[in-house]
GROMACS .gro file of C-alpha atoms in nm:
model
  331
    1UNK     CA    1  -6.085   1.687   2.261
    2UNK     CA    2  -6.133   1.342   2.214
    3UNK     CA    3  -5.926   1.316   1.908
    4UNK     CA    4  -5.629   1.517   2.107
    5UNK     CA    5  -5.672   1.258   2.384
    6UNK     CA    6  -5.665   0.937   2.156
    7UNK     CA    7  -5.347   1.105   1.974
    8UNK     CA    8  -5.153   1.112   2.298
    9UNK     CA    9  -5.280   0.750   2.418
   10UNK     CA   10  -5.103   0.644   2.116
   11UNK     CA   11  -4.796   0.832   2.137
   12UNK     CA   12  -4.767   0.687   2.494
   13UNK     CA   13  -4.808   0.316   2.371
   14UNK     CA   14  -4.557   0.364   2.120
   15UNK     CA   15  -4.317   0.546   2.336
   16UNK     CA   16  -4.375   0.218   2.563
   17UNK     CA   17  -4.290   0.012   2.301
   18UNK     CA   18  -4.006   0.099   2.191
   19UNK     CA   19  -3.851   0.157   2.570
   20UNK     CA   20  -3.978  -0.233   2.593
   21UNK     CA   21  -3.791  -0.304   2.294
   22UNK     CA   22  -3.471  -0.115   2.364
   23UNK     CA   23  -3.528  -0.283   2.710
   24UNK     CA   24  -3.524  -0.649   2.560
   25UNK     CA   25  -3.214  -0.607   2.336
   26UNK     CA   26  -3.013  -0.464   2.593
   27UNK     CA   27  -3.141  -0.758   2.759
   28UNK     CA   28  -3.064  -1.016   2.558
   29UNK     CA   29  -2.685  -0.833   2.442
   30UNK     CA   30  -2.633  -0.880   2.890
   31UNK     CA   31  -2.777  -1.203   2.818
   32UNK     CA   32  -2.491  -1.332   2.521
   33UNK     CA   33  -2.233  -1.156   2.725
   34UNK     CA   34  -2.349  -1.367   3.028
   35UNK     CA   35  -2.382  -1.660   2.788
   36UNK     CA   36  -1.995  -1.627   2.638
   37UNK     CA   37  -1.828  -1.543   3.020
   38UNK     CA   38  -2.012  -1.907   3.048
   39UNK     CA   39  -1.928  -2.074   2.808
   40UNK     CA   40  -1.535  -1.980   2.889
   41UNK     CA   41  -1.584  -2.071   3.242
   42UNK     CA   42  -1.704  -2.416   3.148
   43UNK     CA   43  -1.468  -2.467   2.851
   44UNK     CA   44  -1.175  -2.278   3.046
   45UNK     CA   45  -0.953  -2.633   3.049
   46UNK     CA   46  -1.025  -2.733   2.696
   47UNK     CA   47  -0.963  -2.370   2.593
   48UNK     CA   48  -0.667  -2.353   2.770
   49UNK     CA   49  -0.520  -2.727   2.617
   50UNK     CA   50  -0.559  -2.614   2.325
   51UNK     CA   51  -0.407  -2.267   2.334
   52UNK     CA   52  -0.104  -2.422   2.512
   53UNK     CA   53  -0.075  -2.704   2.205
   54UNK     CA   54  -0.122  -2.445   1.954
   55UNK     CA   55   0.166  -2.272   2.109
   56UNK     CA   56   0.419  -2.546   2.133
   57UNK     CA   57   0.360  -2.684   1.764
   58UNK     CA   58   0.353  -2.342   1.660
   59UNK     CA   59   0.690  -2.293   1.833
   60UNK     CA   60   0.813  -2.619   1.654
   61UNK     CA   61   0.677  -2.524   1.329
   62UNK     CA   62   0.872  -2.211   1.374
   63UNK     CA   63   1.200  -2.344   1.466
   64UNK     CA   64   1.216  -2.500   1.131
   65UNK     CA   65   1.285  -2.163   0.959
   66UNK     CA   66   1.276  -2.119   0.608
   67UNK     CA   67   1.580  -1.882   0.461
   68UNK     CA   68   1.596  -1.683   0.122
   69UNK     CA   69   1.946  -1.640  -0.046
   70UNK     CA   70   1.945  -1.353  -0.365
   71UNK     CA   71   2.240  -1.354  -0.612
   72UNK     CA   72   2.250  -1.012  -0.834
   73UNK     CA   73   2.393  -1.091  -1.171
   74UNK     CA   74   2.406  -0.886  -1.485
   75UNK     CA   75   2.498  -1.139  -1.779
   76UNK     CA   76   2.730  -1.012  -2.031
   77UNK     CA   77   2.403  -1.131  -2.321
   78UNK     CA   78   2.240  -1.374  -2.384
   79UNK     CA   79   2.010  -1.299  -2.085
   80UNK     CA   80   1.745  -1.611  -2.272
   81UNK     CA   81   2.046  -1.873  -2.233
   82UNK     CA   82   2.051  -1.716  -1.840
   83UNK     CA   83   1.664  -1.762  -1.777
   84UNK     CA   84   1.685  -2.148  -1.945
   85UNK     CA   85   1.967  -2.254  -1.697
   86UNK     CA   86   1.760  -2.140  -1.396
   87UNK     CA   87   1.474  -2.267  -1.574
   88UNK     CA   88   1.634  -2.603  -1.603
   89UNK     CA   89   1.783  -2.641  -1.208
   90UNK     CA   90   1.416  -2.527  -1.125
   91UNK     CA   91   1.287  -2.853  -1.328
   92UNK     CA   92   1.576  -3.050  -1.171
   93UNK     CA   93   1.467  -2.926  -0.833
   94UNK     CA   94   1.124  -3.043  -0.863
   95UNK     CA   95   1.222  -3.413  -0.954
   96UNK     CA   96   1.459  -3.427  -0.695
   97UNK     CA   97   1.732  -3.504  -0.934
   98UNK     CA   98   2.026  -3.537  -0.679
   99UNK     CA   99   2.236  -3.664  -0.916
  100UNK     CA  100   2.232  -3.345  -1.112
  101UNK     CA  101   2.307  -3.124  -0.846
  102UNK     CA  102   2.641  -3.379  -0.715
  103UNK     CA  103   2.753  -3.307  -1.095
  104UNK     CA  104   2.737  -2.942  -1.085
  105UNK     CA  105   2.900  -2.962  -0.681
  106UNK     CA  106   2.591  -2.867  -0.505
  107UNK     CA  107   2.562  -3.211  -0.241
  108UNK     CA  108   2.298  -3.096  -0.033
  109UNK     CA  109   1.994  -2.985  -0.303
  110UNK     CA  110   1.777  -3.175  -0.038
  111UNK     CA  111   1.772  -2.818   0.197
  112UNK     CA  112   1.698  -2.579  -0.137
  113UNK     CA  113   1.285  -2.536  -0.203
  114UNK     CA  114   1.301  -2.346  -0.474
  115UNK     CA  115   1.484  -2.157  -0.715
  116UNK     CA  116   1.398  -1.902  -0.963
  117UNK     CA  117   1.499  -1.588  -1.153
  118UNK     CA  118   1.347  -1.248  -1.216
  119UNK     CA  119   1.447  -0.915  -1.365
  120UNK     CA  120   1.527  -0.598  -1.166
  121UNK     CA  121   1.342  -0.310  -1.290
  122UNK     CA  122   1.494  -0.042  -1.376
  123UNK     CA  123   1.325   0.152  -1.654
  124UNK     CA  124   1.493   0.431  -1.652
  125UNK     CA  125   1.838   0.276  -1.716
  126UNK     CA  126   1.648   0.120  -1.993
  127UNK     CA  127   1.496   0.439  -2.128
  128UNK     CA  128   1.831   0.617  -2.086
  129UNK     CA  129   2.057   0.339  -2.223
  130UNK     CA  130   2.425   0.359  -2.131
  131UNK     CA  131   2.416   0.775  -2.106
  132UNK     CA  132   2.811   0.724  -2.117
  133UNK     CA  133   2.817   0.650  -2.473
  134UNK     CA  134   2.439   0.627  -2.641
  135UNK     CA  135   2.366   0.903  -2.881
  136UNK     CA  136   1.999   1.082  -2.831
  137UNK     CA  137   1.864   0.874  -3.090
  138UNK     CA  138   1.931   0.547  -2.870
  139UNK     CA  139   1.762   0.681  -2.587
  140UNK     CA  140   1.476   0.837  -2.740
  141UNK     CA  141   1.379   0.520  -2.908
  142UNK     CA  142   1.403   0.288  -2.610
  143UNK     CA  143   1.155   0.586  -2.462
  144UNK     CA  144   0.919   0.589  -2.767
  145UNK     CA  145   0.914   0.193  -2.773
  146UNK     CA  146   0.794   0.180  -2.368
  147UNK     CA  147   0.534   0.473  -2.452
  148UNK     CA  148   0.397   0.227  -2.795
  149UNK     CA  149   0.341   0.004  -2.606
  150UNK     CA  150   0.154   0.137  -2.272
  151UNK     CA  151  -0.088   0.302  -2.551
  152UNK     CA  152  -0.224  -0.071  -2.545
  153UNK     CA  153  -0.175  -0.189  -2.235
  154UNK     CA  154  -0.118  -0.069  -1.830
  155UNK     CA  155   0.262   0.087  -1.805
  156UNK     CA  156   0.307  -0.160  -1.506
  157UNK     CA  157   0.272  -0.468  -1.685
  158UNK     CA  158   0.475  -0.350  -1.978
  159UNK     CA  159   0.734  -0.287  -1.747
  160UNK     CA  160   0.729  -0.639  -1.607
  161UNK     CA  161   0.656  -0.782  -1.941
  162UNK     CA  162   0.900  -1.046  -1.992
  163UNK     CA  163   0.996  -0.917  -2.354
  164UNK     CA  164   1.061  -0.615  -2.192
  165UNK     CA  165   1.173  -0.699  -1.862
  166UNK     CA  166   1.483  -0.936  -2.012
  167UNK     CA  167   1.665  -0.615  -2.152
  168UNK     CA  168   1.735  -0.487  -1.787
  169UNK     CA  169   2.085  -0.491  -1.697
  170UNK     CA  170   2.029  -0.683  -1.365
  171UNK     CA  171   1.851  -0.992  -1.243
  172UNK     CA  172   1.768  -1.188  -0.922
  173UNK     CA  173   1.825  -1.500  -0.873
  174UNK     CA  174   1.617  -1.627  -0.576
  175UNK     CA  175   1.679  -1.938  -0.343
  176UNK     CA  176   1.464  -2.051  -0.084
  177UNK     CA  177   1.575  -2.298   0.143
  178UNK     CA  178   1.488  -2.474   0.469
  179UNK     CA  179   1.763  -2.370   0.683
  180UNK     CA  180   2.097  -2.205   0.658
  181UNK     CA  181   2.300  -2.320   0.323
  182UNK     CA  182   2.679  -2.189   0.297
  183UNK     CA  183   2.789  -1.969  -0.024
  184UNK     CA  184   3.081  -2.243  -0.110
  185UNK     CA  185   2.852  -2.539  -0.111
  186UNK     CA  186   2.535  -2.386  -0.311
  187UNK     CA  187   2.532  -2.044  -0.422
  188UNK     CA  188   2.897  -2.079  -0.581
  189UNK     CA  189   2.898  -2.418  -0.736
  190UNK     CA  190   2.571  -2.262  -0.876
  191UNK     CA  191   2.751  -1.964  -1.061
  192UNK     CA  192   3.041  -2.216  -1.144
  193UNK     CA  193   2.761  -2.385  -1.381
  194UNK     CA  194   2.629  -2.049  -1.505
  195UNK     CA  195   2.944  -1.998  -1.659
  196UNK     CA  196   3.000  -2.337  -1.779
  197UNK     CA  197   2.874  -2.260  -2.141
  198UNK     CA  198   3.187  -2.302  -2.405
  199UNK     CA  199   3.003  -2.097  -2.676
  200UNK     CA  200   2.889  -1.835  -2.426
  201UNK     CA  201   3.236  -1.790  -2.272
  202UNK     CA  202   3.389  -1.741  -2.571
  203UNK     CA  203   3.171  -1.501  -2.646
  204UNK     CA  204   3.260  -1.310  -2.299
  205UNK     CA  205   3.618  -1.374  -2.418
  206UNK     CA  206   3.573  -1.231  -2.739
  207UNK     CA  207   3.395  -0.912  -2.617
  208UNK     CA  208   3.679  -0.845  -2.394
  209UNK     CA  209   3.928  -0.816  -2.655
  210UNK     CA  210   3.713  -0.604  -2.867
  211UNK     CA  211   3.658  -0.349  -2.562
  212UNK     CA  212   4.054  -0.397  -2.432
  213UNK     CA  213   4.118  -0.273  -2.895
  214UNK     CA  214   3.877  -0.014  -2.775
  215UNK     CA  215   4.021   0.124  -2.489
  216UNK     CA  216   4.363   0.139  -2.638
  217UNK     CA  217   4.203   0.298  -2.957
  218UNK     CA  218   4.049   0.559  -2.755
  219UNK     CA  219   4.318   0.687  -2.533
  220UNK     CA  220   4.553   0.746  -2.860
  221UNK     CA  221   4.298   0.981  -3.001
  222UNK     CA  222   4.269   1.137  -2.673
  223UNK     CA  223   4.659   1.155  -2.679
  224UNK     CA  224   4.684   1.298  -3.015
  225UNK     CA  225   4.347   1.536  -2.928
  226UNK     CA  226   4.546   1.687  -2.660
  227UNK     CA  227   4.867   1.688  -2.915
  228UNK     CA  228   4.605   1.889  -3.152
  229UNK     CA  229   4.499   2.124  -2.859
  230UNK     CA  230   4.836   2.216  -2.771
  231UNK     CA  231   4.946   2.301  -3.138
  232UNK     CA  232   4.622   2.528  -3.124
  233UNK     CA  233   4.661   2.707  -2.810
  234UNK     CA  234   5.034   2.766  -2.931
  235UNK     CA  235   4.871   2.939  -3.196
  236UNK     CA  236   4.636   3.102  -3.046
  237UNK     CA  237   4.881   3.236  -2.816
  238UNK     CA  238   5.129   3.374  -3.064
  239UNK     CA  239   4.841   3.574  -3.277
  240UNK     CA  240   4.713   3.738  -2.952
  241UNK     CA  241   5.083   3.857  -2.921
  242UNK     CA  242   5.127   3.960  -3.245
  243UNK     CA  243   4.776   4.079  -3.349
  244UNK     CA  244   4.622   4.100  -3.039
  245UNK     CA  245   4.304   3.875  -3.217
  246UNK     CA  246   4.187   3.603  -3.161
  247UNK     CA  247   4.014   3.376  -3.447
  248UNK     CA  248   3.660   3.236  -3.397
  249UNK     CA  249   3.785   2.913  -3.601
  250UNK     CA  250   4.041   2.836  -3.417
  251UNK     CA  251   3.837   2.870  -3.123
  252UNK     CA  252   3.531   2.663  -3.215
  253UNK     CA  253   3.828   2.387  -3.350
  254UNK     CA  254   3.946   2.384  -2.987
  255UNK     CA  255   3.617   2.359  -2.813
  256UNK     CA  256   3.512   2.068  -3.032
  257UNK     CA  257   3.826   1.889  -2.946
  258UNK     CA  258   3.720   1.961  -2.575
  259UNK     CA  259   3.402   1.779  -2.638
  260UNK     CA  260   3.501   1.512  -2.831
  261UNK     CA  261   3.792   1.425  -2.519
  262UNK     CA  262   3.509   1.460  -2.290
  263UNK     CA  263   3.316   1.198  -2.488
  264UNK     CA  264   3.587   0.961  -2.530
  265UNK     CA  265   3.664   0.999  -2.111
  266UNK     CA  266   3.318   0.919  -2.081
  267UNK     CA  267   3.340   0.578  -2.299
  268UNK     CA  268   3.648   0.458  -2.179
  269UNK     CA  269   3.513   0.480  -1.788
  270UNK     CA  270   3.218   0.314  -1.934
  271UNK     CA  271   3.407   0.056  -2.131
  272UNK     CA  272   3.600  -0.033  -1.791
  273UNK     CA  273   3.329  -0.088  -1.615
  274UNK     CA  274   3.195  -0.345  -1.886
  275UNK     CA  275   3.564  -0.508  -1.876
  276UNK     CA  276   3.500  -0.575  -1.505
  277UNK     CA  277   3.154  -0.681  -1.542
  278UNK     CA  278   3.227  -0.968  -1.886
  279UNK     CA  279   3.517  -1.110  -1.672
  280UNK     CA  280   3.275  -1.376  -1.693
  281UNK     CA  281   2.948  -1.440  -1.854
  282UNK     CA  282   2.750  -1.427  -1.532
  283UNK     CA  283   2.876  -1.161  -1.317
  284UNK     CA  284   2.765  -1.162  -0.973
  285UNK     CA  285   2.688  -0.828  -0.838
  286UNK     CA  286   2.565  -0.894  -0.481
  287UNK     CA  287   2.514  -1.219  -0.316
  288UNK     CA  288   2.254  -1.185   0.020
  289UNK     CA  289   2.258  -1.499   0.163
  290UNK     CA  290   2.002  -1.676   0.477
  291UNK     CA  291   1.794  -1.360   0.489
  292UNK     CA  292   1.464  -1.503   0.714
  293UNK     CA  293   1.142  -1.546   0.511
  294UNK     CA  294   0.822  -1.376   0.721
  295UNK     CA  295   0.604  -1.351   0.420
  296UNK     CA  296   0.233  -1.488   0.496
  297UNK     CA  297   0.216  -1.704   0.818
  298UNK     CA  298   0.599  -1.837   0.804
  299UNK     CA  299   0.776  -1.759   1.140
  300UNK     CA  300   0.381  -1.665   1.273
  301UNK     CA  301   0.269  -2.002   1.338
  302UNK     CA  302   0.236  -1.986   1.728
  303UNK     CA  303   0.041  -1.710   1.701
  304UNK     CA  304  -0.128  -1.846   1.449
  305UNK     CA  305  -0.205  -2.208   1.546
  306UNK     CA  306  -0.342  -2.125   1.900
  307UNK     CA  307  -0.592  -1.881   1.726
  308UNK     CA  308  -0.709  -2.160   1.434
  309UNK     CA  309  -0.762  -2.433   1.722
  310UNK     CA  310  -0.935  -2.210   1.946
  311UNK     CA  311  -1.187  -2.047   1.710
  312UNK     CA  312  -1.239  -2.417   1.545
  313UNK     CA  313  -1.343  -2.522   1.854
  314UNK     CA  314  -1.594  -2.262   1.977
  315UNK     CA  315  -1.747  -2.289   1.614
  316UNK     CA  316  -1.820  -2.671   1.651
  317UNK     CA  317  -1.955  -2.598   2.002
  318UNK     CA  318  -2.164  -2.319   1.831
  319UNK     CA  319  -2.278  -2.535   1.591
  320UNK     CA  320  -2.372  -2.834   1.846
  321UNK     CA  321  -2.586  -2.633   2.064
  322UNK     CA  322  -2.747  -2.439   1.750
  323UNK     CA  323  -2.808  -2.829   1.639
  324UNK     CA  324  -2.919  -2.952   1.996
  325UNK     CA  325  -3.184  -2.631   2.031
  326UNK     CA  326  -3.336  -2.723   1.674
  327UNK     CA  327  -3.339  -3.088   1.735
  328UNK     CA  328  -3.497  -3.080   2.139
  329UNK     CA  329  -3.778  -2.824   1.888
  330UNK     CA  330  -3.882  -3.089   1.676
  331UNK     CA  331  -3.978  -3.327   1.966
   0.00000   0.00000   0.00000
C-alpha cells in the first residue's frame, strides 16, 4: 500500500510540474507579446519616420524606371561575326566610349545600361532542320549529334551550350536602359551598324542571287513536270479508250512527278522566305521596345525600403537592450 501511495505522490508532483511549466511559458509568450505591443508604443514615432522615409525614397527610387528593349534577328551566317559586334558595343558601353556610339548615330548611349545578345532556343527547329527542303539524313544527324552529346552531359546545358546554341535560327538582342529610348535614335542606328560589314554584305548579296538562279531554276522544272504530266495523262487517257488498261508504269511515272512538284513547291516557298529574310545580313524579326523591368527589387523599392529601415532598426534596439541586460549583469 505504501508503494501504491508513493507512486501516486509522484505522479501528482510531476503532473504539477509540468502544469507549472506550461504555466510559465505561456507566461512568458503573454509576457514578449506585452513586451513587443511596448516596445511599438514607445518607438511608435521613430517607427513611423522611418516607414514614411522608406516610402518616399522608395517612391523616388521607383520613378527612375529602368526599361528593356529586345530586337529578334536571324543573321543570314556568320552568327560568330553577329555575337563579336554586340560583344564589342558591350565593351564600348562599359568605357563609356561616347564617341563610338556618335559614329555609329546612337547620341544618347548615356541612357543604355547594358547590352547583350543570346540565342533563342529552339531545338526542335534545330533537330528538324529546314523540313521544307532537308533530306532525312540532315535531320537525323542534327538529332543524333544533340543525343552524343547529352550522353556526357545534362540535355539542358547542351541545349544552351554556346557551340550549340549559335546554330539557332534566331537571337535576342537585349537593351536595358534607364528610361524610355526611341527606335530611330538607338535600336535602328544599332542595326544600321550590324549591317555595316562590306565582306558580310556581299555575302548576303551573293546568296540572294544564288537563291533568285534557284527559284527561276525550279519553277521551269515544275513547268516542264506539269508539261510531262500532261503528255502522260494524254496517254493514259487514250489506252483506257482503246484498251480499256491502264499501265502500272505509266502510273508510278506520274505519281513520282507528283512528288517531285510537291518537293520543288515546298523549296521554292522555303527559298522565298530566305530571300526576305538575307535582304540584309541582320534581319530584324521583332523589335519590343521600353518593356518595364520588375525583375528582383526594381519597381519594389517602396515596399522594400520601409521594410529594410524598419527591421534594421528594431534589430539594433534588440541588440542594445540584449547588450544593456549583459552589461547592468556584470556589475
Amino acid at each position: 500500500m505504501s508503494t501504491n501511495s508513493q507512486n501516486n505522490d509522484n505522479q501528482e508532483i510531476d503532473l504539477s510540474e509540468i502544469s507549472n511549466k506550461i504555466g510559465g511559458l505561456f507566461d512568458s509568450v503573454l509576457m514578449s507579446i506585452f513586451n513587443v505591443i511596448l516596445f511599438l508604443k514607445r518607438k511608435a514615432i521613430i517607427l513611423l519616420i522611418l516607414l514614411i522615409v522608406g516610402a518616399g525614397l522608395g517612391f523616388f527610387l521607383d520613378s527612375n524606371k529602368s526599361y528593356n528593349s529586345q530586337i529578334i534577328v536571324s543573321p543570314s551566317g556568320g552568327v560568330d561575326y553577329l555575337y563579336s559586334k554586340i560583344d564589342l558595343v558591350k565593351s564600348r558601353l562599359t568605357e563609356k566610349d561616347r564617341a563610338f556610339f556618335k559614329s555609329i548615330g546612337i547620341n544618347n548611349s548615356e541612357k543604355i545600361e547594358n547590352i547583350k545578345i543570346e540565342p533563342i532556343v529552339d531545338l526542335y527547329n534545330f533537330v528538324n532542320n529546314n523540313t521544307a527542303i532537308a533530306t532525312n539524313a540532315q535531320n537525323t544527324q542534327n538529332f543524333e549529334v544533340i543525343k552524343l552529346l547529352a550522353e556526357s552531359n545534362d540535355i539542358n546545358k547542351v541545349i544552351e551550350d554556346e557551340l550549340t546554341s549559335k546554330n539557332y535560327p534566331y537571337h535576342s538582342i537585349l537593351i536595358s536602359s534607364k528610361g524610355r529610348i526611341a527606335s530611330k535614335d538607338v535600336i535602328e542606328p544599332l542595326l544600321k551598324y550590324l549591317n555595316t560589314d562590306d565582306y558580310m554584305n556581299e555575302i548576303s548579296k551573293i546568296n540572294k542571287e544564288n537563291i533568285l538562279i534557284k527559284l527561276k531554276k525550279s519553277e521551269e522544272e515544275i513547268a516542264q513536270i506539269d508539261s510531262l504530266i500532261n503528255v502522260i495523262s494524254k496517254n493514259i487517257s487514250q489506252n483506257n479508250k482503246s484498251n480499256n488498261l491502264i499501265y502500272n508504269n505509266e502510273n508510278s511515272e506520274i505519281n513520282g512527278l507528283f512528288d517531285l512538284k510537291n518537293k520543288l513547291i515546298n523549296e521554292i516557298a522555303y527559298q522565298k522566305i530566305q530571300l526576305v529574310k538575307i535582304d540584309v545580313f541582320v534581319k530584324d524579326i521583332s523589335i519590343t521596345p521600353n518593356v518595364i523591368n520588375t525583375k528582383g527589387i526594381k519597381g519594389k523599392m517602396k515596399l522594400v525600403l520601409p521594410i529594410l529601415f524598419i527591421s534594421l532598426f528594431v534589430l539594433i534596439s534588440l541588440f542594445l537592450s540584449f547588450y544593456k541586460n549583459q552589461l547592468a549583469k556584470t556589475k
